[in-house]
């Protein structure tokens, strides 16, 4: 129970212990304080309430009718408080409760969702509420426990645990490359149909290393006949053979391994690693449910399992004689 102090719980505790143990000295020994401290605390409680709670004699202490009533109810209150503290201690020690989590679409749909059954089996007392969206949110305002975001994170009010780096890949469906040829140089992309995510002008600028000048990066701005407001739609168009795309590897890696997409210009594409973070408010630093999810993410994704090893990357199909066709020659 609580040690003697100036708060109401300590006053109540002093009275209950005194009545239970039949005196100030016995109560003091159990609480690890002096008998004088116990006596002063009970006297202060009586003064605050304006009633006498104990009959004091030289031989023993007995509760007054008011003291008996206060003792009976106070003992139940202290027992409930102890039980509540034990529940909190168990809660802190074991991951449980509602976990509100936000994730990027690419990560949430293609990487996180397939492994969530394992997480929920491992932590059966966690109830997961997952929102998949690329919209930035205020974690505190939205009441989220954690988010998965990419890029530089300047918000010092959040704890950021880096999961891994993601990289962009240039790729296309084999059917597209068989029909329109394989670009052999970055400039060839200007003669190809390249698909983009709308609303992000910087993503239209595709960077390439310049073999003639080490350290120099060339920018190519290819064009195409379709854009979409999210990467998932652009991916689906690429899979049907409409055009060439530049998307993060955690989105296209599975399709590359399966041969549904083929890397293009991988030898000169300038890789721009983008960090992927698990982020959560400092107040939840010690939350077992958040800690469990962060460790789960690191366990499964720190090694970027979606990444296609360069040594086993699918080779693009041979270009048709004459190389890439012009837009006009392949218009449909």
Short mmCIF file of C-alpha atoms in Angstrom, two decimals:
data_model
loop_
_atom_site.label_atom_id
_atom_site.label_comp_id
_atom_site.label_asym_id
_atom_site.label_seq_id
_atom_site.Cartn_x
_atom_site.Cartn_y
_atom_site.Cartn_z
CA UNK A 1 0.00 0.00 0.00
CA UNK A 2 0.97 3.65 -0.33
CA UNK A 3 3.52 5.10 2.05
CA UNK A 4 2.49 7.85 4.48
CA UNK A 5 2.49 11.30 2.88
CA UNK A 6 0.37 14.39 2.58
CA UNK A 7 -2.19 13.08 0.08
CA UNK A 8 -5.60 11.67 0.85
CA UNK A 9 -4.64 8.13 -0.08
CA UNK A 10 -1.79 8.19 2.44
CA UNK A 11 -4.11 9.55 5.14
CA UNK A 12 -6.66 6.84 4.43
CA UNK A 13 -3.93 4.21 4.40
CA UNK A 14 -2.63 5.38 7.80
CA UNK A 15 -6.07 5.11 9.38
CA UNK A 16 -6.84 1.68 7.88
CA UNK A 17 -3.46 0.25 8.92
CA UNK A 18 -3.82 1.67 12.45
CA UNK A 19 -7.24 0.09 12.96
CA UNK A 20 -6.23 -3.20 11.34
CA UNK A 21 -3.08 -3.52 13.48
CA UNK A 22 -4.58 -2.08 16.69
CA UNK A 23 -2.23 0.87 17.16
CA UNK A 24 0.17 3.42 15.73
CA UNK A 25 3.31 1.40 16.51
CA UNK A 26 2.20 -1.75 14.71
CA UNK A 27 0.95 0.26 11.72
CA UNK A 28 4.24 2.16 11.61
CA UNK A 29 6.29 -1.05 11.52
CA UNK A 30 4.27 -2.36 8.59
CA UNK A 31 4.61 0.89 6.67
CA UNK A 32 8.27 1.42 7.53
CA UNK A 33 7.78 4.81 9.17
CA UNK A 34 7.65 6.14 12.74
CA UNK A 35 4.66 5.88 15.05
CA UNK A 36 4.75 9.66 15.41
CA UNK A 37 4.36 10.05 11.62
CA UNK A 38 1.33 7.76 11.62
CA UNK A 39 -0.26 9.60 14.55
CA UNK A 40 0.22 13.00 12.90
CA UNK A 41 -1.22 11.76 9.61
CA UNK A 42 -4.38 10.40 11.30
CA UNK A 43 -4.76 13.61 13.33
CA UNK A 44 -4.49 15.63 10.12
CA UNK A 45 -7.20 13.48 8.54
CA UNK A 46 -9.51 14.02 11.55
CA UNK A 47 -8.90 17.75 11.41
CA UNK A 48 -9.67 17.89 7.69
CA UNK A 49 -12.88 15.89 8.12
CA UNK A 50 -13.89 17.68 11.31
CA UNK A 51 -14.69 14.45 13.20
CA UNK A 52 -12.90 12.15 15.62
CA UNK A 53 -12.11 8.80 14.02
CA UNK A 54 -10.21 7.12 16.88
CA UNK A 55 -10.76 6.82 20.62
CA UNK A 56 -7.30 7.13 22.13
CA UNK A 57 -6.47 5.68 25.55
CA UNK A 58 -3.18 4.77 27.14
CA UNK A 59 -3.88 1.08 26.56
CA UNK A 60 -5.40 0.90 23.04
CA UNK A 61 -7.00 2.66 20.11
CA UNK A 62 -10.54 1.93 18.94
CA UNK A 63 -12.49 3.46 16.10
CA UNK A 64 -15.39 5.77 16.77
CA UNK A 65 -18.66 5.07 14.87
CA UNK A 66 -17.49 7.60 12.27
CA UNK A 67 -14.08 5.98 12.20
CA UNK A 68 -15.61 2.52 11.78
CA UNK A 69 -17.67 3.67 8.81
CA UNK A 70 -14.68 5.45 7.27
CA UNK A 71 -12.48 2.40 7.86
CA UNK A 72 -14.92 -0.04 6.27
CA UNK A 73 -15.30 1.97 3.09
CA UNK A 74 -11.68 3.08 3.00
CA UNK A 75 -10.40 -0.50 3.17
CA UNK A 76 -12.44 -1.38 0.06
CA UNK A 77 -11.10 1.70 -1.73
CA UNK A 78 -7.50 0.79 -0.96
CA UNK A 79 -8.07 -2.82 -2.05
CA UNK A 80 -9.50 -1.63 -5.37
CA UNK A 81 -6.57 0.74 -5.81
CA UNK A 82 -4.11 -2.10 -5.23
CA UNK A 83 -5.97 -4.24 -7.74
CA UNK A 84 -5.96 -1.42 -10.30
CA UNK A 85 -2.21 -0.96 -9.87
CA UNK A 86 -1.64 -4.68 -10.35
CA UNK A 87 -3.73 -4.61 -13.53
CA UNK A 88 -1.66 -1.72 -14.87
CA UNK A 89 1.54 -3.56 -13.99
CA UNK A 90 0.32 -6.62 -15.88
CA UNK A 91 -0.77 -4.40 -18.77
CA UNK A 92 2.67 -2.82 -19.00
CA UNK A 93 4.41 -6.15 -18.93
CA UNK A 94 2.36 -7.87 -21.64
CA UNK A 95 1.36 -6.50 -25.06
CA UNK A 96 -2.38 -6.09 -25.03
CA UNK A 97 -5.17 -3.67 -25.87
CA UNK A 98 -6.14 -1.67 -28.95
CA UNK A 99 -3.26 -0.70 -31.26
CA UNK A 100 -4.18 2.08 -33.70
CA UNK A 101 -1.70 2.09 -36.57
CA UNK A 102 -1.36 4.04 -39.84
CA UNK A 103 0.76 2.82 -42.74
CA UNK A 104 1.81 3.91 -46.21
CA UNK A 105 -0.27 2.19 -48.88
CA UNK A 106 2.67 0.42 -50.59
CA UNK A 107 3.99 -0.96 -47.33
CA UNK A 108 0.62 -1.65 -45.75
CA UNK A 109 -0.88 -3.56 -48.67
CA UNK A 110 2.11 -5.37 -50.09
CA UNK A 111 4.33 -6.03 -47.08
CA UNK A 112 2.56 -5.57 -43.76
CA UNK A 113 -0.85 -7.14 -44.40
CA UNK A 114 0.51 -10.56 -45.45
CA UNK A 115 2.42 -10.98 -42.16
CA UNK A 116 -0.19 -9.52 -39.78
CA UNK A 117 -1.78 -12.92 -39.08
CA UNK A 118 1.53 -13.99 -37.56
CA UNK A 119 1.63 -10.86 -35.39
CA UNK A 120 -1.92 -11.40 -34.14
CA UNK A 121 -1.23 -15.06 -33.37
CA UNK A 122 1.88 -14.07 -31.45
CA UNK A 123 0.05 -11.37 -29.47
CA UNK A 124 -3.56 -12.58 -29.11
CA UNK A 125 -4.44 -9.86 -26.59
CA UNK A 126 -3.70 -7.06 -29.07
CA UNK A 127 -6.59 -5.72 -31.14
CA UNK A 128 -5.24 -4.04 -34.29
CA UNK A 129 -6.92 -1.06 -35.98
CA UNK A 130 -4.92 -0.48 -39.21
CA UNK A 131 -5.44 2.48 -41.54
CA UNK A 132 -3.67 2.31 -44.91
CA UNK A 133 -3.22 5.74 -46.47
CA UNK A 134 -0.50 7.94 -47.95
CA UNK A 135 -2.03 11.01 -46.32
CA UNK A 136 0.12 12.54 -43.59
CA UNK A 137 -1.64 12.74 -40.24
CA UNK A 138 -1.09 14.32 -36.87
CA UNK A 139 -0.54 11.23 -34.74
CA UNK A 140 -1.66 12.82 -31.48
CA UNK A 141 -4.69 14.54 -33.00
CA UNK A 142 -5.80 11.34 -34.75
CA UNK A 143 -5.28 9.28 -31.60
CA UNK A 144 -2.93 6.88 -33.39
CA UNK A 145 -0.40 4.83 -31.46
CA UNK A 146 2.10 4.67 -34.33
CA UNK A 147 2.61 5.27 -38.04
CA UNK A 148 4.89 3.91 -40.76
CA UNK A 149 6.28 6.72 -42.93
CA UNK A 150 9.04 7.20 -45.44
CA UNK A 151 11.45 10.05 -46.04
CA UNK A 152 13.09 12.59 -43.75
CA UNK A 153 11.20 13.00 -40.48
CA UNK A 154 11.89 16.36 -38.77
CA UNK A 155 9.18 16.01 -36.10
CA UNK A 156 11.14 15.90 -32.85
CA UNK A 157 7.97 15.21 -30.86
CA UNK A 158 7.99 11.65 -32.21
CA UNK A 159 10.27 8.71 -31.66
CA UNK A 160 11.48 7.42 -35.05
CA UNK A 161 12.82 3.87 -35.40
CA UNK A 162 14.29 3.22 -38.82
CA UNK A 163 13.05 -0.04 -40.29
CA UNK A 164 15.12 -0.08 -43.49
CA UNK A 165 15.77 1.83 -46.71
CA UNK A 166 13.50 1.49 -49.73
CA UNK A 167 14.72 2.09 -53.26
CA UNK A 168 13.01 2.90 -56.53
CA UNK A 169 13.25 0.61 -59.54
CA UNK A 170 12.58 1.19 -63.21
CA UNK A 171 10.71 -1.76 -64.68
CA UNK A 172 8.16 -2.90 -67.21
CA UNK A 173 6.14 -5.97 -68.08
CA UNK A 174 7.82 -8.46 -70.45
CA UNK A 175 4.92 -7.98 -72.88
CA UNK A 176 5.65 -4.26 -73.14
CA UNK A 177 9.36 -4.78 -73.72
CA UNK A 178 8.76 -7.51 -76.30
CA UNK A 179 6.42 -5.26 -78.24
CA UNK A 180 8.23 -1.93 -77.94
CA UNK A 181 11.84 -2.87 -77.36
CA UNK A 182 14.14 -2.54 -74.37
CA UNK A 183 15.61 0.91 -73.62
CA UNK A 184 19.40 0.59 -73.60
CA UNK A 185 20.23 4.15 -72.51
CA UNK A 186 18.37 6.73 -70.41
CA UNK A 187 17.74 8.80 -73.54
CA UNK A 188 15.85 5.85 -75.04
CA UNK A 189 13.15 6.44 -72.42
CA UNK A 190 12.12 9.55 -74.28
CA UNK A 191 10.79 7.24 -77.02
CA UNK A 192 8.86 5.04 -74.59
CA UNK A 193 5.57 5.27 -72.76
CA UNK A 194 6.46 6.01 -69.11
CA UNK A 195 3.77 6.11 -66.45
CA UNK A 196 3.76 8.42 -63.44
CA UNK A 197 2.05 9.14 -60.14
CA UNK A 198 0.13 12.39 -60.50
CA UNK A 199 0.66 15.28 -58.10
CA UNK A 200 4.35 14.57 -57.47
CA UNK A 201 6.40 16.55 -60.04
CA UNK A 202 9.72 15.36 -58.58
CA UNK A 203 8.81 11.75 -59.34
CA UNK A 204 8.73 12.62 -63.04
CA UNK A 205 12.47 13.35 -62.85
CA UNK A 206 14.29 10.03 -63.26
CA UNK A 207 17.96 10.19 -62.18
CA UNK A 208 20.80 8.28 -63.82
CA UNK A 209 24.52 7.96 -63.18
CA UNK A 210 26.71 9.38 -65.92
CA UNK A 211 29.39 6.79 -66.74
CA UNK A 212 31.49 9.47 -68.42
CA UNK A 213 31.55 11.66 -65.31
CA UNK A 214 31.69 9.76 -61.99
CA UNK A 215 29.50 11.41 -59.38
CA UNK A 216 27.39 13.29 -61.91
CA UNK A 217 23.67 12.55 -62.05
CA UNK A 218 21.67 13.11 -65.22
CA UNK A 219 17.95 13.77 -65.06
CA UNK A 220 15.60 12.41 -67.69
CA UNK A 221 11.94 13.47 -67.76
CA UNK A 222 10.15 10.79 -69.79
CA UNK A 223 6.50 11.18 -70.70
CA UNK A 224 3.58 8.87 -71.11
CA UNK A 225 -0.10 8.64 -71.89
CA UNK A 226 -1.36 7.87 -68.37
CA UNK A 227 -0.98 9.05 -64.79
CA UNK A 228 -2.73 7.95 -61.60
CA UNK A 229 -3.01 9.50 -58.16
CA UNK A 230 -1.49 6.50 -56.39
CA UNK A 231 1.33 4.03 -56.94
CA UNK A 232 -0.95 0.99 -56.78
CA UNK A 233 -2.85 2.08 -59.89
CA UNK A 234 0.37 2.84 -61.75
CA UNK A 235 1.65 -0.61 -60.83
CA UNK A 236 -1.47 -2.31 -62.14
CA UNK A 237 -1.16 -0.45 -65.45
CA UNK A 238 2.47 -1.54 -65.73
CA UNK A 239 1.53 -5.17 -65.10
CA UNK A 240 -0.88 -5.06 -68.04
CA UNK A 241 1.94 -3.93 -70.34
CA UNK A 242 0.94 -0.30 -70.87
CA UNK A 243 4.32 1.26 -70.13
CA UNK A 244 7.47 1.64 -68.03
CA UNK A 245 7.33 2.73 -64.38
CA UNK A 246 9.67 3.87 -61.63
CA UNK A 247 8.30 2.70 -58.28
CA UNK A 248 9.62 1.67 -54.86
CA UNK A 249 11.01 -1.84 -54.64
CA UNK A 250 8.73 -2.83 -51.75
CA UNK A 251 5.86 -2.37 -54.24
CA UNK A 252 7.35 -4.06 -57.32
CA UNK A 253 9.88 -6.49 -55.80
CA UNK A 254 7.48 -9.43 -55.63
CA UNK A 255 6.49 -8.95 -59.28
CA UNK A 256 10.12 -8.73 -60.35
CA UNK A 257 10.96 -11.98 -58.57
CA UNK A 258 7.96 -13.64 -60.23
CA UNK A 259 8.94 -12.35 -63.67
CA UNK A 260 5.80 -10.24 -64.08
CA UNK A 261 8.00 -7.14 -64.24
CA UNK A 262 11.55 -6.80 -65.56
CA UNK A 263 14.14 -4.26 -64.30
CA UNK A 264 15.23 -1.73 -66.90
CA UNK A 265 18.47 0.31 -66.97
CA UNK A 266 19.42 -1.06 -63.55
CA UNK A 267 23.13 -0.58 -64.31
CA UNK A 268 22.82 3.20 -64.69
CA UNK A 269 19.74 4.05 -62.63
CA UNK A 270 20.78 6.31 -59.74
CA UNK A 271 19.44 4.62 -56.62
CA UNK A 272 18.05 7.06 -54.10
CA UNK A 273 17.51 5.20 -50.80
CA UNK A 274 14.53 6.46 -48.85
CA UNK A 275 14.36 5.57 -45.13
CA UNK A 276 11.26 3.85 -43.82
CA UNK A 277 10.38 4.64 -40.20
CA UNK A 278 8.10 3.38 -37.47
CA UNK A 279 7.10 6.51 -35.54
CA UNK A 280 5.22 6.99 -32.29
CA UNK A 281 4.76 9.69 -29.60
CA UNK A 282 7.27 9.81 -26.74
CA UNK A 283 4.41 9.15 -24.32
CA UNK A 284 4.07 5.65 -25.80
CA UNK A 285 7.78 4.90 -25.59
CA UNK A 286 7.21 2.18 -22.98
CA UNK A 287 3.91 0.85 -24.34
CA UNK A 288 4.28 -2.93 -24.73
CA UNK A 289 1.87 -3.07 -27.68
CA UNK A 290 3.84 -0.42 -29.60
CA UNK A 291 7.16 -2.02 -28.68
CA UNK A 292 5.85 -5.39 -29.86
CA UNK A 293 4.86 -4.01 -33.27
CA UNK A 294 8.12 -2.10 -33.73
CA UNK A 295 10.18 -5.20 -32.96
CA UNK A 296 7.96 -7.24 -35.28
CA UNK A 297 8.54 -4.76 -38.11
CA UNK A 298 12.30 -4.85 -37.58
CA UNK A 299 12.29 -8.64 -37.44
CA UNK A 300 10.47 -8.97 -40.76
CA UNK A 301 11.59 -5.98 -42.77
CA UNK A 302 14.99 -4.70 -41.58
CA UNK A 303 16.61 -6.79 -44.33
CA UNK A 304 14.19 -5.47 -47.02
CA UNK A 305 12.95 -8.94 -48.06
CA UNK A 306 11.31 -7.55 -51.20
CA UNK A 307 14.65 -6.48 -52.67
CA UNK A 308 15.67 -8.28 -55.81
CA UNK A 309 19.35 -9.29 -55.56
CA UNK A 310 21.33 -7.83 -58.45
CA UNK A 311 22.95 -11.20 -59.16
CA UNK A 312 19.58 -12.88 -59.75
CA UNK A 313 17.68 -10.03 -61.39
CA UNK A 314 15.58 -11.10 -64.33
CA UNK A 315 17.21 -10.26 -67.63
CA UNK A 316 15.12 -8.05 -69.92
CA UNK A 317 13.96 -9.72 -73.12
CA UNK A 318 16.00 -9.03 -76.21
CA UNK A 319 14.97 -5.93 -78.06
CA UNK A 320 13.36 -6.30 -81.40
CA UNK A 321 15.49 -5.46 -84.37
CA UNK A 322 15.70 -1.72 -84.67
CA UNK A 323 15.50 -0.97 -80.92
CA UNK A 324 12.76 1.12 -79.33
CA UNK A 325 9.90 2.16 -81.51
CA UNK A 326 8.62 5.70 -81.73
CA UNK A 327 5.35 6.67 -80.09
CA UNK A 328 3.73 7.14 -83.48
CA UNK A 329 4.67 3.67 -84.74
CA UNK A 330 3.04 2.00 -81.71
CA UNK A 331 -0.01 4.20 -81.33
CA UNK A 332 -3.19 2.21 -80.82
#
